[in-house]
XYZ file of C-alpha atoms in Angstrom:
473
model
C -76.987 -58.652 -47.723
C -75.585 -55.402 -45.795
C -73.359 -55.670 -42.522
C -72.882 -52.916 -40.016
C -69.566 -53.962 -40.329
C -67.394 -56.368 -42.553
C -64.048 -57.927 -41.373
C -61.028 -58.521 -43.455
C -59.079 -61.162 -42.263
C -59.965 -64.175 -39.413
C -56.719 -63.761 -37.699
C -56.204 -63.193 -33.832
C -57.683 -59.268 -34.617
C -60.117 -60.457 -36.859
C -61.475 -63.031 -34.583
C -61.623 -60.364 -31.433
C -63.116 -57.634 -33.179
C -65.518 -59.922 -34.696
C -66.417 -61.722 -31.200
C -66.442 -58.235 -29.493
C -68.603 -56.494 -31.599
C -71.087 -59.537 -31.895
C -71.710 -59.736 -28.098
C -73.210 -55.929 -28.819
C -75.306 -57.084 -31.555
C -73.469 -55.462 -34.198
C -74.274 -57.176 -37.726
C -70.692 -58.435 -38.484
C -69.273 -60.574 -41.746
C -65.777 -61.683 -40.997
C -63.893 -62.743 -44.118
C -60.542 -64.621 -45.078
C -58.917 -65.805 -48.008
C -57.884 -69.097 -46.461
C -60.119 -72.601 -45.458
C -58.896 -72.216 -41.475
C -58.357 -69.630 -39.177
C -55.794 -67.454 -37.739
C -53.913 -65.678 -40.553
C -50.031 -66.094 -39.553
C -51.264 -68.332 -36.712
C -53.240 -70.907 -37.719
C -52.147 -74.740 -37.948
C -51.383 -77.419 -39.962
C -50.091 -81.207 -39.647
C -46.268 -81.863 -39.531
C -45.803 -86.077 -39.363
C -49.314 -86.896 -37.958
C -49.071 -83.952 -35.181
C -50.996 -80.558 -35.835
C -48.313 -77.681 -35.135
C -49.555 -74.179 -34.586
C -47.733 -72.245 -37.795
C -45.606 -69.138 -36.848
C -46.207 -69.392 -32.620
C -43.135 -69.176 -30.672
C -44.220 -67.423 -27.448
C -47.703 -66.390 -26.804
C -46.173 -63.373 -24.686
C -47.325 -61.190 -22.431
C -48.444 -63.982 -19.956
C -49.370 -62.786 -16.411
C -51.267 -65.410 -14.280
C -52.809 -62.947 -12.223
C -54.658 -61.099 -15.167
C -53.039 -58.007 -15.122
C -51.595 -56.190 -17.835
C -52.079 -56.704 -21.628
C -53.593 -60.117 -21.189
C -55.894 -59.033 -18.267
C -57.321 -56.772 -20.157
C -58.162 -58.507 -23.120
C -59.349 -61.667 -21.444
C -61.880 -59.321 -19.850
C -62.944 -57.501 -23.146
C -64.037 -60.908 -24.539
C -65.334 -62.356 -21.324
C -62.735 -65.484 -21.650
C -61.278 -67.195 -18.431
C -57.608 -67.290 -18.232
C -57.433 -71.107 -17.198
C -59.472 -71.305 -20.856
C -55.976 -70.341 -22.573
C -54.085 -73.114 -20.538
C -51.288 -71.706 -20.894
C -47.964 -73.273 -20.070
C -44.816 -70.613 -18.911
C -41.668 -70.846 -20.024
C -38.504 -72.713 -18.416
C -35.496 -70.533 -19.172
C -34.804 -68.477 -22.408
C -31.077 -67.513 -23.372
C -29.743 -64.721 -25.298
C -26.295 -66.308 -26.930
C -22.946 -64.472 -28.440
C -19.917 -65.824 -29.001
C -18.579 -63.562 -25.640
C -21.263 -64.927 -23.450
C -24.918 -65.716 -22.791
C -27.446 -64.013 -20.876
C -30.778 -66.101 -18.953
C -34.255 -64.910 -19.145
C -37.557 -66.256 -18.012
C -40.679 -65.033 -16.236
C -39.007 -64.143 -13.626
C -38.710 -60.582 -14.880
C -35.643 -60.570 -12.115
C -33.692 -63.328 -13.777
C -32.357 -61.292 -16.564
C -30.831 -58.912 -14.346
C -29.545 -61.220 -12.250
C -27.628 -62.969 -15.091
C -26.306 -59.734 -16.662
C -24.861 -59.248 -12.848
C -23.014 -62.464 -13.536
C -22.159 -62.105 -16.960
C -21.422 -58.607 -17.665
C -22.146 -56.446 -14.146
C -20.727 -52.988 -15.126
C -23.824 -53.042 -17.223
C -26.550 -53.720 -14.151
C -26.985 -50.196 -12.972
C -27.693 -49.044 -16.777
C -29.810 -52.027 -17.347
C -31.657 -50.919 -14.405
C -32.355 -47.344 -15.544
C -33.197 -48.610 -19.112
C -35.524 -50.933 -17.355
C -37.045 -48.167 -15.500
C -37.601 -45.554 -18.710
C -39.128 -48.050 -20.349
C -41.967 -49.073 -17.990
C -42.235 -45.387 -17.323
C -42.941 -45.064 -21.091
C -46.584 -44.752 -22.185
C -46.266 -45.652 -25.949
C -49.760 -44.147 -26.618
C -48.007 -40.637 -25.910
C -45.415 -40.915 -28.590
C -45.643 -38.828 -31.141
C -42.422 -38.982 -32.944
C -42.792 -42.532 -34.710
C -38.733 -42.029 -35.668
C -37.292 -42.599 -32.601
C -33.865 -44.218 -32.486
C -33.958 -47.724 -30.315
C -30.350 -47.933 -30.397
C -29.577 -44.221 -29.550
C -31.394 -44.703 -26.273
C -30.085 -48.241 -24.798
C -26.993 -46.737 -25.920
C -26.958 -43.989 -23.251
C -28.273 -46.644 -20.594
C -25.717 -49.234 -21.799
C -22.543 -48.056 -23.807
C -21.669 -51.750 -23.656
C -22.473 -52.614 -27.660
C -22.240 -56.140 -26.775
C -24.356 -56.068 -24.050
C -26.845 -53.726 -26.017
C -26.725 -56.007 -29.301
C -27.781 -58.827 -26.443
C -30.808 -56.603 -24.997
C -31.963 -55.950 -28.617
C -31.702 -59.308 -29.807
C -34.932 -61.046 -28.765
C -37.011 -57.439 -29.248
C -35.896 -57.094 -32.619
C -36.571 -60.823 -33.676
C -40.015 -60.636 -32.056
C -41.070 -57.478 -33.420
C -38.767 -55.181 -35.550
C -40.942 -54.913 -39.102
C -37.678 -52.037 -40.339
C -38.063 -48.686 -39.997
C -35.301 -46.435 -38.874
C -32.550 -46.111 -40.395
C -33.516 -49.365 -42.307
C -31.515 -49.560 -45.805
C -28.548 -47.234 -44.764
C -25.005 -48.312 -44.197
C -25.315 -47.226 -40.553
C -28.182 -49.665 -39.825
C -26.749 -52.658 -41.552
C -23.852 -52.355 -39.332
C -25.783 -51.790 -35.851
C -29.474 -53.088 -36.599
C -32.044 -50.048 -34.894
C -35.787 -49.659 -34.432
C -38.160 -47.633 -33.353
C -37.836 -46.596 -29.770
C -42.041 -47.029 -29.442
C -42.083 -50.559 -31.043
C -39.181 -51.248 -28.982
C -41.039 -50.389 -25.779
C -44.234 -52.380 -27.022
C -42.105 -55.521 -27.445
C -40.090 -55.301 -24.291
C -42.611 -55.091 -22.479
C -44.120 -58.600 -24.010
C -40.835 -60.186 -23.278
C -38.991 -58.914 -20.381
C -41.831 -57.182 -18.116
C -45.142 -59.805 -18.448
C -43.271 -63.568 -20.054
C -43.435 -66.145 -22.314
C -45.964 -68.837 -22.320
C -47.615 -71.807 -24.982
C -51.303 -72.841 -25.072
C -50.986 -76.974 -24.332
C -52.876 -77.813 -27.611
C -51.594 -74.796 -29.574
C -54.093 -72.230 -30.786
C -56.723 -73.607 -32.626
C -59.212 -74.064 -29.771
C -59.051 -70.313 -28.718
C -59.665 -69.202 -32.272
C -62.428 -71.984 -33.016
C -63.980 -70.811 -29.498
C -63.958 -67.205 -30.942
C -65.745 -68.509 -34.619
C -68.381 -70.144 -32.146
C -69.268 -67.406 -29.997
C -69.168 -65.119 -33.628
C -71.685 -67.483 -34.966
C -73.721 -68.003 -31.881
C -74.249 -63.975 -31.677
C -75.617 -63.727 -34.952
C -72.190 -63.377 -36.886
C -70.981 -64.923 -40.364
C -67.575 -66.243 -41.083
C -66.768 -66.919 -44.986
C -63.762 -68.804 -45.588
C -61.798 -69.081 -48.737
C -62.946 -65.931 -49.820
C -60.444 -63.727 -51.374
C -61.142 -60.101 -51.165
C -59.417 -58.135 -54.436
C -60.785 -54.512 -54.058
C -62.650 -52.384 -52.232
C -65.112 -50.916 -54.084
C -65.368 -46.723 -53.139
C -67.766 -43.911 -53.589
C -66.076 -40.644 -52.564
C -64.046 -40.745 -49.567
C -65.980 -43.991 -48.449
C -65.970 -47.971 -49.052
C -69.079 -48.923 -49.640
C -68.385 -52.693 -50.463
C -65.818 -55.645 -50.520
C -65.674 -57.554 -54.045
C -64.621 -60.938 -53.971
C -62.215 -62.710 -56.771
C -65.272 -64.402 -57.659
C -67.165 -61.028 -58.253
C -69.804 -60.809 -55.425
C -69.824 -57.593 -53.780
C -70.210 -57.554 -49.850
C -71.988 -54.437 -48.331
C -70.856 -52.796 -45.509
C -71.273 -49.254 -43.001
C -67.833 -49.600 -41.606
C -64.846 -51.779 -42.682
C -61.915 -53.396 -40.745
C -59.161 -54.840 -42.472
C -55.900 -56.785 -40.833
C -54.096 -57.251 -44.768
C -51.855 -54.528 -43.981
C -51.189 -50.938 -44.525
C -50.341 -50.787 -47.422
C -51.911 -54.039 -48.521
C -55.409 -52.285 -47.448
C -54.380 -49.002 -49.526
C -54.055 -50.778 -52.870
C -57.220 -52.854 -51.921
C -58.955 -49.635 -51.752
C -57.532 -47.986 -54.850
C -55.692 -45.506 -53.211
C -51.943 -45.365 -54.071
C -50.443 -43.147 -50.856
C -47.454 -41.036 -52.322
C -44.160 -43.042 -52.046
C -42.222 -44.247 -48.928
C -45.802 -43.076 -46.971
C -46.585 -46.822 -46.071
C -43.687 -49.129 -46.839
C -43.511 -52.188 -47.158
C -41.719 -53.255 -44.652
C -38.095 -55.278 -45.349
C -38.378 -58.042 -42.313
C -39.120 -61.545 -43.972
C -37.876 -64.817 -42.428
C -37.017 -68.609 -43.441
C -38.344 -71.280 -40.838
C -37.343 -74.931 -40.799
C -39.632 -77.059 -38.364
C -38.770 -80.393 -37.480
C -40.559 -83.294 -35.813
C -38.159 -84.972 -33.887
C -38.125 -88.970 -32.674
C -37.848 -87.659 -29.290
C -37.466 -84.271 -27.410
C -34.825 -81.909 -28.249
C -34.254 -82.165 -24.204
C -32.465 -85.467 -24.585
C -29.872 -83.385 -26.768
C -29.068 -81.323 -24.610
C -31.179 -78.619 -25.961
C -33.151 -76.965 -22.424
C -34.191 -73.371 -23.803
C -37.417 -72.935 -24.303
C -36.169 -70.018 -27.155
C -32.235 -69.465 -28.435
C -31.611 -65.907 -29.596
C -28.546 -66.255 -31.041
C -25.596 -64.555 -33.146
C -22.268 -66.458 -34.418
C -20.796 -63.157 -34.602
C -19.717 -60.865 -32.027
C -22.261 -58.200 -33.135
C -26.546 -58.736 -33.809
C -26.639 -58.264 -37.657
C -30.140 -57.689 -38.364
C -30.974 -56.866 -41.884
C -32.304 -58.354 -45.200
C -29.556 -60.671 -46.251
C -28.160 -60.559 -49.917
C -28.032 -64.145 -49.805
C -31.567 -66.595 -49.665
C -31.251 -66.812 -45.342
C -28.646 -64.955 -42.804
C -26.839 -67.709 -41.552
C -25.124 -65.607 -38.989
C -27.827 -65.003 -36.472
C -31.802 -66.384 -35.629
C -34.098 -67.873 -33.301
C -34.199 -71.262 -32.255
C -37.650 -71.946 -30.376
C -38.613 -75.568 -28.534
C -42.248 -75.447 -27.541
C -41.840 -79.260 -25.527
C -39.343 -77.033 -23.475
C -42.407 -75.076 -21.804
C -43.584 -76.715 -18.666
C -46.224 -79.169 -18.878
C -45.698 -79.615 -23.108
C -44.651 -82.988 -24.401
C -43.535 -81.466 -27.638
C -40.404 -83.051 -30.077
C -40.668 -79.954 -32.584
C -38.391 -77.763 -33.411
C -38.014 -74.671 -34.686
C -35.085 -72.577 -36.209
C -35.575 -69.228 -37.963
C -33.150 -67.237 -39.817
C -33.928 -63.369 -41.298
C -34.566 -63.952 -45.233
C -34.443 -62.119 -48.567
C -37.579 -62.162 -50.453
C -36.509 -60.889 -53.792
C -34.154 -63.939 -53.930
C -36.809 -66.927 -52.987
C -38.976 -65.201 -55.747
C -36.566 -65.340 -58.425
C -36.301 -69.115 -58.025
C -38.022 -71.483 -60.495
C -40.475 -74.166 -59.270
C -37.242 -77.097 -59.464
C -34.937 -74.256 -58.073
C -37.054 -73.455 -55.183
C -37.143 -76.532 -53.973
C -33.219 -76.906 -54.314
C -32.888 -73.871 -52.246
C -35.287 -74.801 -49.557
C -32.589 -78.204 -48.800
C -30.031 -75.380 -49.101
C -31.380 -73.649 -46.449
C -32.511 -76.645 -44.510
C -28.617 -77.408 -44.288
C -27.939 -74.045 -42.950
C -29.953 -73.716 -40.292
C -28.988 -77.329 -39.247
C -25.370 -75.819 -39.145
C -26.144 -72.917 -37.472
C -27.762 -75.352 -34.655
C -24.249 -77.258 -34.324
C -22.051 -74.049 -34.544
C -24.578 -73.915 -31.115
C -23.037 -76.674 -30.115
C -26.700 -78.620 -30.749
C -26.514 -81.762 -33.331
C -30.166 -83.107 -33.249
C -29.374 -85.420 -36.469
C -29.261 -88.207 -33.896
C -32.683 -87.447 -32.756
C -34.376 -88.670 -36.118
C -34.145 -92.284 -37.079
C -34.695 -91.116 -40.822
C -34.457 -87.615 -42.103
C -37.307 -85.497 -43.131
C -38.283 -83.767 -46.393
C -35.313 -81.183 -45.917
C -32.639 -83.491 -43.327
C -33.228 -82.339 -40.102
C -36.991 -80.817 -40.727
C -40.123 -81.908 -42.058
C -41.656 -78.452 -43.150
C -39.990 -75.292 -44.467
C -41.223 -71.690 -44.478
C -39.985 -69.378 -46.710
C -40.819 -65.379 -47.549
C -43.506 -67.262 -50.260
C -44.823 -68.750 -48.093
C -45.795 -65.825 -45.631
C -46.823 -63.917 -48.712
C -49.184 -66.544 -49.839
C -50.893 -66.886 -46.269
C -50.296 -64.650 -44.286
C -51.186 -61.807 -47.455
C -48.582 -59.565 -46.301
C -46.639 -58.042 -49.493
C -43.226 -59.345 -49.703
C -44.020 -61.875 -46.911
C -43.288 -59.028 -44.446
C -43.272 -60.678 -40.994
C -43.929 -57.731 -38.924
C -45.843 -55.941 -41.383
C -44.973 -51.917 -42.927
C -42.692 -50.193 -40.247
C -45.417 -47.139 -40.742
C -48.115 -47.995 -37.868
C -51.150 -45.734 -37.197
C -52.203 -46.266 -33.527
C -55.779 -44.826 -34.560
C -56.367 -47.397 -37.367
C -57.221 -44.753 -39.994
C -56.707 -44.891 -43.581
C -57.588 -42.671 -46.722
C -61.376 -43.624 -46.375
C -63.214 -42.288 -43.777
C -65.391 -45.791 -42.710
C -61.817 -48.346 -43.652
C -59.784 -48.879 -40.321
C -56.527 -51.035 -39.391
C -56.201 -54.181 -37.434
C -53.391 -55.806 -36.783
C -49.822 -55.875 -37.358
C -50.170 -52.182 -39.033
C -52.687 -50.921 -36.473
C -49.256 -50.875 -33.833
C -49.755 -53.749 -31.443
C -46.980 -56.353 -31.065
C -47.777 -60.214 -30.652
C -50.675 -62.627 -30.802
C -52.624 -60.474 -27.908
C -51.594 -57.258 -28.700
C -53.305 -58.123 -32.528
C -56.119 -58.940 -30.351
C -56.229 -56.074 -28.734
C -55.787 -54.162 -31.461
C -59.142 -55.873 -33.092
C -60.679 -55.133 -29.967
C -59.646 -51.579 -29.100
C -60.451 -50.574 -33.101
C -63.780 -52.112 -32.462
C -64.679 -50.223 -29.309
C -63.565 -46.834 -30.357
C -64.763 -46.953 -34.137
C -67.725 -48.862 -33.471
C -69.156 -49.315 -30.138
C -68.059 -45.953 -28.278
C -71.800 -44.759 -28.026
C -72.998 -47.735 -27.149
């Protein structure tokens, strides 16, 4: 059978492209190597409770519809009390020389740096102001030092190591400056991803869907279905067969070849590149160096009761953000802590704490060595929570498969399901805001495509799918 269009990949831009172009009667196949959907954010059972894998935040919530999610709630025709989503409490930023308070009330961060540190308000302020100013769709120069320009805002490093703490844990894939001495001593990033992922955390909020996201993305596969689409799971696609400068069909691992006019893929940049046989000279897509390590742990009773009230910790035990690919297996000396029971309305006793990782060292390990190092790193990240001043030992009447947690992510892990090379979090730090690639009908979705976040990949699907696809319709 021939599609007008075939999918790779039933994550959150798979699943929107898919839905959008459907509901125009496009002939879509949506495909994915795994048995359930969502890529990176699917779900899976922790102790008897179903935990949504890889979801922190579902940023850019606005209750009023405007923005980001606006926008793509009205592309698919979903209602935003469909989501039931559940804001955020209070989110710190902690160093050893203070913390900083942030929440949806896109005020309260300002407020708390005039506590904290208020030499640095009036630069915050004009940093806050360039930034919404900023139209990242105008940016041409993709190379764009971060740090250079909070820098002449803030000359504070401390307090701009704070700012960039939560944007470069929630979106920083590498990029500049990335492997030079300079960059492992004062982490940087792109000045346009920087803006993208700001604006998710500090100008719209955090939120969490009350039953995590499976019934958004299995209310996507039903309206795909109902509108003539077809989703095939556990299907692995291994190459993209071309004629030319054009795909003409996906072939499966098991040899079947699936006919297409136009292709979408969400594996990645360069992922999609070797898919399609074409080897882009080096450096031109890289893969990008971000990986992480992520113990979750299913608690006897909420973190609260411990004392622990943030809904997300962005932490570092030193006195300046180190953000880089450790040597070692995790980076002990900074991370993310994340507490979904801390959003209102969520009766939640997980856990979360997430350290930067190193993949080349998780894949040297042996089967028996791996699973050494996994209690290894379980151990770390349980000390990094009491150098936090958090012991949640006392929470568990009997420890889990790794002490405090239950479940443990690794860079393997991410490589194995989410299909990114290198389990690269954030994907290559090479986007292309257009979606194209070497082949004329193969477009970006995704991660790669430039959007930050579970609706800005949705977006992305959507956007790619209006302008490749249903522009003259």
């Amino acid at each position: 059978m021939k599609y007008d269009v075939a999918i790779i990949g039933a994550g959150p831009s798979g699943l929107a492209a898919a839905a959008r172009l459907c509901h125009f009667g496009v002939k879509v196949v949506l495909l994915d190597s795994h048995s359930r959907l969502g890529g990176y954010n699917s779900w899976h059972h922790v102790r008897g409770r179903e935990i949504s894998t890889g979801l922190h935040a579902f940023t850019n919530y606005d209750p009023n519809g405007r923005g980001p999610l606006g926008r793509l709630l009205r592309q698919l025709r979903l209602k935003f009390s469909s989501l039931d989503l559940k804001p955020q409490r209070r989110s710190t930023i902690r160093f050893p020389q203070g913390t900083l308070e942030f929440s949806n009330d896109h005020d309260r961060i300002r407020d708390s740096l005039a506590t904290v540190f208020p030499q640095a308000v009036d630069g915050f302020t004009a940093l806050r102001a360039r930034i919404r100013e900023t139209d990242e769709g105008e940016i041409t120069d993709r190379r764009t030092s971060a740090r250079t320009i909070v820098e002449s805002y803030i000359p504070d490093p401390l307090v701009a190591d704070m700012l960039m703490a939560p944007v470069m844990f929630y979106g920083n894939p590498g990029g500049v400056g990335d492997g030079l001495d300079s960059a492992r001593i004062h982490p940087d990033m792109d000045w346009l991803l920087f803006c993208v992922v700001w604006k998710c955390i500090f100008e719209t909020g955090f939120s969490h869907p009350a039953l995590g996201m499976r019934p958004l993305w299995e209310e996507l596969a039903r309206r795909i279905r109902e509108d003539g689409g077809a989703i095939t799971m556990s299907t692995r696609i291994t190459a993209l067969r071309t004629d030319g400068d054009r795909v003409v069909a996906a072939t499966t691992e098991s040899g079947e070849e699936i006919e297409a006019e136009l292709f979408f893929s969400s594996a990645g940049g360069a992922e999609t590149a070797r898919l399609a046989g074409h080897e882009p000279p080096d450096g031109a897509i890289p893969i990008g160096p971000i990986s992480i390590a992520e113990g979750i742990g299913v608690l006897d009773r909420p973190p609260a009761s411990a004392g622990v009230e943030d809904t997300t910790i962005f932490f570092s035990h030193r006195e300046r953000l180190a953000f880089r690919r450790p040597d070692d297996l995790i980076a002990t000396d900074s991370g993310v802590v994340c507490v979904p029971g801390n959003y209102e309305g969520i009766d939640d006793p997980t856990i979360k704490v997430t350290h930067l990782a190193n993949y080349d060292a998780w894949r040297c390990l042996v089967a028996e060595n791996y699973r050494a190092a996994k209690q290894d790193a379980a151990a770390a990240m349980a000390a990094s929570l009491r150098r936090l001043g958090h012991d949640l030992a006392p929470l568990r009447d009997a420890p889990g498969r790794y002490g405090l947690f239950d479940d443990m992510f690794t860079p393997m892990t991410l490589e194995r399901f989410g299909g990114h090379l290198e389990g690269a979090l954030y994907g290559s730090p090479t986007k292309t805001r257009s979606g194209a690639t070497a082949r004329k009908n193969l477009f970006l979705i995704g991660t790669d495509q430039g959007f930050h976040g579970i609706v800005g990949a949705m977006l992305s699907g959507v956007a790619m799918a209006n302008f490749h696809c249903l522009s003259g319709k």
